[in-house]
Amino acid sequence: MYEGVSKLDLIYRRLLITKFFTKGWGSPESMRRLLEFRKTLSCRESCMNLVESDHPVHVDKSYESGDCRVMEGHFLSPFAIHHPEIMPKVAKTARFQLVVPLKWTTKHKPVCIHLAGTGDHGFWRRRMLMARPLVKEAQIGSIILENPYYGCRKPKDQLRSSLQNVSDLFVMGGSLVLESIVLLHWCKRMGYGPLGITGISLGGHMASLAASSWPEPLTFVPCLSWSTASMVWTQGVLSGAVSWAELEEQYRKDTAVYEQQLYPLIQSPEEHRWKNLFKMGQEFAKNYPESVNQMESVQKQEMDDQPEVQSESSLYSSIISSISSKRTNSNLADNKRTLQQLHLHSPNLPNKPISAQVIHFMRGVMDECTHLGHFSKPVDPSLIIAVTAKQDAYMPRDRVTGLTDIWPGCEVRYVDRGHVSAILFNQNVFRKAIIDSFNRQISKYFSNA
């Protein structure tokens, strides 16, 4: 499975010792509410009704910095209004920076919202690598929004960027959708436009969800993300950072709750692909353990002198997900009892088998809450320019629906790198895509303004 992916991605993940979801799924009641709330968020009309167009936004200070004016502000997250019991108190206040030219020299005042990727706390990185260069290169302003669970919005007991519960990721996503709508409304009130949104990695996917909810043409540039987050956590290298033992324990403890109350709320747009994946999984299981040995041999050859990276392999989760993904009727709970455990050892569970039900539930709940096929299509897909890394080991793309299938008319640009190296060396490519999309929007909708 590692053929054609970046060795740097594998090695970089190997060097990081952080674990995600160390407290498990989150409470079943929180998961139930989030799964139901997704259906409201994913419909543009109902989502827009969650945010008042004049939602209060407070500017705390404004100052000059070189050739830019920087404003810092805050507002109450609309998510905290609708689900105050789920959102941590420290995360309820959204904080942002607006970076614009000291003096606009263009006819229009374009502004783009930048959502944070994994580990991007605070404002400095996006301000220096994206916002300030965009002002210099194209007179494009930027709003840098801090993610819930990051920076000033991070719970005290959370270690760095490691979300403690799976449900935290869905709270983050729902919050960013609504907070982006607040900021887009505010920009219109302030006289800025045209408007856009972008993000890298995690930020790219969050931007995809937010862009789907806005009822007007919008510059939209998702970078190093794809159509669903499920493959990140069950197939990509981050699957090796998941605390599967805790997820397994909680699932077994409350199996009836997960299977009878939560599974009926889960549906994946990828169901039509699962039948083929099941056949692949059957073939793999039929030849086990020879099939494992064969794939390990291929992996060692690919990694040359880096055999230790094998411990970061997510092969186990990919195969289990494939085998456990068969669905014989419309209710996922109906086939849970037929799933079998496979003794494929993960780096997280060296002495225990991984439960097929747990992998299947992770895949299903991630598709339910993050798959773009569930969300409204952006108003004008021709303004979408996605930037993707060909050798991305964090964001596998080969087993899920592509962006051009979900958003016909969008453009996908590729860089011949992995995930980490693209972040390090292709910021200029991301900025170029933003500039190009804004130029398209101006030409199409603002030429007579």
PDB file of N, CA and C in Angstrom, residues 99-135:
ATOM      1  N   VAL A  99      -5.999  40.441   8.090  1.00  0.00           N
ATOM      2  CA  VAL A  99      -4.793  41.046   7.533  1.00  0.00           C
ATOM      3  C   VAL A  99      -5.136  41.604   6.156  1.00  0.00           C
ATOM      4  N   VAL A 100      -5.065  42.933   6.001  1.00  0.00           N
ATOM      5  CA  VAL A 100      -5.418  43.585   4.743  1.00  0.00           C
ATOM      6  C   VAL A 100      -4.333  44.601   4.375  1.00  0.00           C
ATOM      7  N   PRO A 101      -4.305  45.049   3.125  1.00  0.00           N
ATOM      8  CA  PRO A 101      -3.328  46.071   2.740  1.00  0.00           C
ATOM      9  C   PRO A 101      -3.548  47.377   3.516  1.00  0.00           C
ATOM     10  N   LEU A 102      -2.459  48.074   3.801  1.00  0.00           N
ATOM     11  CA  LEU A 102      -2.597  49.387   4.421  1.00  0.00           C
ATOM     12  C   LEU A 102      -3.421  50.314   3.535  1.00  0.00           C
ATOM     13  N   LYS A 103      -3.198  50.181   2.247  1.00  0.00           N
ATOM     14  CA  LYS A 103      -3.948  50.981   1.285  1.00  0.00           C
ATOM     15  C   LYS A 103      -4.305  50.098   0.100  1.00  0.00           C
ATOM     16  N   TRP A 104      -5.594  49.948  -0.161  1.00  0.00           N
ATOM     17  CA  TRP A 104      -6.034  49.151  -1.297  1.00  0.00           C
ATOM     18  C   TRP A 104      -5.719  49.899  -2.589  1.00  0.00           C
ATOM     19  N   THR A 105      -5.059  49.224  -3.492  1.00  0.00           N
ATOM     20  CA  THR A 105      -4.740  49.834  -4.792  1.00  0.00           C
ATOM     21  C   THR A 105      -5.545  49.188  -5.914  1.00  0.00           C
ATOM     22  N   THR A 106      -6.446  48.288  -5.550  1.00  0.00           N
ATOM     23  CA  THR A 106      -7.280  47.613  -6.540  1.00  0.00           C
ATOM     24  C   THR A 106      -8.722  48.082  -6.402  1.00  0.00           C
ATOM     25  N   LYS A 107      -9.489  47.831  -7.417  1.00  0.00           N
ATOM     26  CA  LYS A 107     -10.884  48.249  -7.429  1.00  0.00           C
ATOM     27  C   LYS A 107     -11.700  47.495  -6.392  1.00  0.00           C
ATOM     28  N   HIS A 108     -11.349  46.240  -6.187  1.00  0.00           N
ATOM     29  CA  HIS A 108     -12.092  45.396  -5.265  1.00  0.00           C
ATOM     30  C   HIS A 108     -11.271  45.148  -3.997  1.00  0.00           C
ATOM     31  N   LYS A 109     -11.906  44.606  -2.997  1.00  0.00           N
ATOM     32  CA  LYS A 109     -11.250  44.304  -1.724  1.00  0.00           C
ATOM     33  C   LYS A 109     -11.447  42.830  -1.382  1.00  0.00           C
ATOM     34  N   PRO A 110     -10.769  41.953  -2.104  1.00  0.00           N
ATOM     35  CA  PRO A 110     -10.950  40.513  -1.865  1.00  0.00           C
ATOM     36  C   PRO A 110     -10.387  40.078  -0.516  1.00  0.00           C
ATOM     37  N   VAL A 111     -11.110  39.200   0.146  1.00  0.00           N
ATOM     38  CA  VAL A 111     -10.673  38.655   1.438  1.00  0.00           C
ATOM     39  C   VAL A 111     -10.930  37.157   1.448  1.00  0.00           C
ATOM     40  N   CYS A 112      -9.954  36.406   1.940  1.00  0.00           N
ATOM     41  CA  CYS A 112     -10.041  34.942   1.989  1.00  0.00           C
ATOM     42  C   CYS A 112      -9.874  34.461   3.420  1.00  0.00           C
ATOM     43  N   ILE A 113     -10.771  33.592   3.866  1.00  0.00           N
ATOM     44  CA  ILE A 113     -10.656  32.969   5.185  1.00  0.00           C
ATOM     45  C   ILE A 113      -9.694  31.792   5.094  1.00  0.00           C
ATOM     46  N   HIS A 114      -8.781  31.689   6.070  1.00  0.00           N
ATOM     47  CA  HIS A 114      -7.812  30.587   6.120  1.00  0.00           C
ATOM     48  C   HIS A 114      -8.086  29.741   7.359  1.00  0.00           C
ATOM     49  N   LEU A 115      -8.431  28.476   7.165  1.00  0.00           N
ATOM     50  CA  LEU A 115      -8.662  27.560   8.277  1.00  0.00           C
ATOM     51  C   LEU A 115      -7.413  26.735   8.545  1.00  0.00           C
ATOM     52  N   ALA A 116      -7.195  26.393   9.794  1.00  0.00           N
ATOM     53  CA  ALA A 116      -5.922  25.815  10.227  1.00  0.00           C
ATOM     54  C   ALA A 116      -5.830  24.324   9.951  1.00  0.00           C
ATOM     55  N   GLY A 117      -4.636  23.893   9.580  1.00  0.00           N
ATOM     56  CA  GLY A 117      -4.339  22.479   9.465  1.00  0.00           C
ATOM     57  C   GLY A 117      -3.969  21.905  10.823  1.00  0.00           C
ATOM     58  N   THR A 118      -3.779  20.602  10.875  1.00  0.00           N
ATOM     59  CA  THR A 118      -3.424  19.944  12.134  1.00  0.00           C
ATOM     60  C   THR A 118      -2.162  20.555  12.723  1.00  0.00           C
ATOM     61  N   GLY A 119      -2.226  20.971  13.979  1.00  0.00           N
ATOM     62  CA  GLY A 119      -1.053  21.510  14.666  1.00  0.00           C
ATOM     63  C   GLY A 119      -0.802  22.980  14.444  1.00  0.00           C
ATOM     64  N   ASP A 120      -1.661  23.653  13.671  1.00  0.00           N
ATOM     65  CA  ASP A 120      -1.444  25.075  13.371  1.00  0.00           C
ATOM     66  C   ASP A 120      -2.162  25.925  14.412  1.00  0.00           C
ATOM     67  N   HIS A 121      -1.523  26.105  15.550  1.00  0.00           N
ATOM     68  CA  HIS A 121      -2.081  26.890  16.637  1.00  0.00           C
ATOM     69  C   HIS A 121      -1.761  28.369  16.442  1.00  0.00           C
ATOM     70  N   GLY A 122      -2.670  29.229  16.860  1.00  0.00           N
ATOM     71  CA  GLY A 122      -2.419  30.662  16.767  1.00  0.00           C
ATOM     72  C   GLY A 122      -2.530  31.172  15.339  1.00  0.00           C
ATOM     73  N   PHE A 123      -1.901  32.314  15.076  1.00  0.00           N
ATOM     74  CA  PHE A 123      -2.054  32.993  13.794  1.00  0.00           C
ATOM     75  C   PHE A 123      -0.751  33.131  13.013  1.00  0.00           C
ATOM     76  N   TRP A 124       0.396  32.984  13.668  1.00  0.00           N
ATOM     77  CA  TRP A 124       1.670  33.378  13.075  1.00  0.00           C
ATOM     78  C   TRP A 124       1.955  32.663  11.762  1.00  0.00           C
ATOM     79  N   ARG A 125       1.803  31.354  11.739  1.00  0.00           N
ATOM     80  CA  ARG A 125       2.201  30.581  10.559  1.00  0.00           C
ATOM     81  C   ARG A 125       1.403  30.987   9.323  1.00  0.00           C
ATOM     82  N   ARG A 126       0.100  31.058   9.463  1.00  0.00           N
ATOM     83  CA  ARG A 126      -0.722  31.434   8.311  1.00  0.00           C
ATOM     84  C   ARG A 126      -0.530  32.905   7.939  1.00  0.00           C
ATOM     85  N   ARG A 127      -0.269  33.746   8.937  1.00  0.00           N
ATOM     86  CA  ARG A 127      -0.044  35.158   8.632  1.00  0.00           C
ATOM     87  C   ARG A 127       1.228  35.347   7.807  1.00  0.00           C
ATOM     88  N   MET A 128       2.298  34.645   8.201  1.00  0.00           N
ATOM     89  CA  MET A 128       3.588  34.839   7.528  1.00  0.00           C
ATOM     90  C   MET A 128       3.676  34.093   6.197  1.00  0.00           C
ATOM     91  N   LEU A 129       3.094  32.897   6.107  1.00  0.00           N
ATOM     92  CA  LEU A 129       3.246  32.076   4.906  1.00  0.00           C
ATOM     93  C   LEU A 129       2.155  32.303   3.868  1.00  0.00           C
ATOM     94  N   MET A 130       1.004  32.805   4.289  1.00  0.00           N
ATOM     95  CA  MET A 130      -0.102  32.975   3.351  1.00  0.00           C
ATOM     96  C   MET A 130      -0.628  34.407   3.306  1.00  0.00           C
ATOM     97  N   ALA A 131      -0.998  34.957   4.456  1.00  0.00           N
ATOM     98  CA  ALA A 131      -1.689  36.250   4.468  1.00  0.00           C
ATOM     99  C   ALA A 131      -0.811  37.391   3.977  1.00  0.00           C
ATOM    100  N   ARG A 132       0.358  37.566   4.552  1.00  0.00           N
ATOM    101  CA  ARG A 132       1.226  38.683   4.146  1.00  0.00           C
ATOM    102  C   ARG A 132       1.675  38.556   2.687  1.00  0.00           C
ATOM    103  N   PRO A 133       2.092  37.355   2.229  1.00  0.00           N
ATOM    104  CA  PRO A 133       2.438  37.230   0.805  1.00  0.00           C
ATOM    105  C   PRO A 133       1.263  37.516  -0.126  1.00  0.00           C
ATOM    106  N   LEU A 134       0.033  37.149   0.254  1.00  0.00           N
ATOM    107  CA  LEU A 134      -1.116  37.420  -0.607  1.00  0.00           C
ATOM    108  C   LEU A 134      -1.381  38.920  -0.727  1.00  0.00           C
ATOM    109  N   VAL A 135      -1.137  39.662   0.353  1.00  0.00           N
ATOM    110  CA  VAL A 135      -1.252  41.117   0.274  1.00  0.00           C
ATOM    111  C   VAL A 135      -0.218  41.673  -0.699  1.00  0.00           C
TER     112      VAL A 135
END
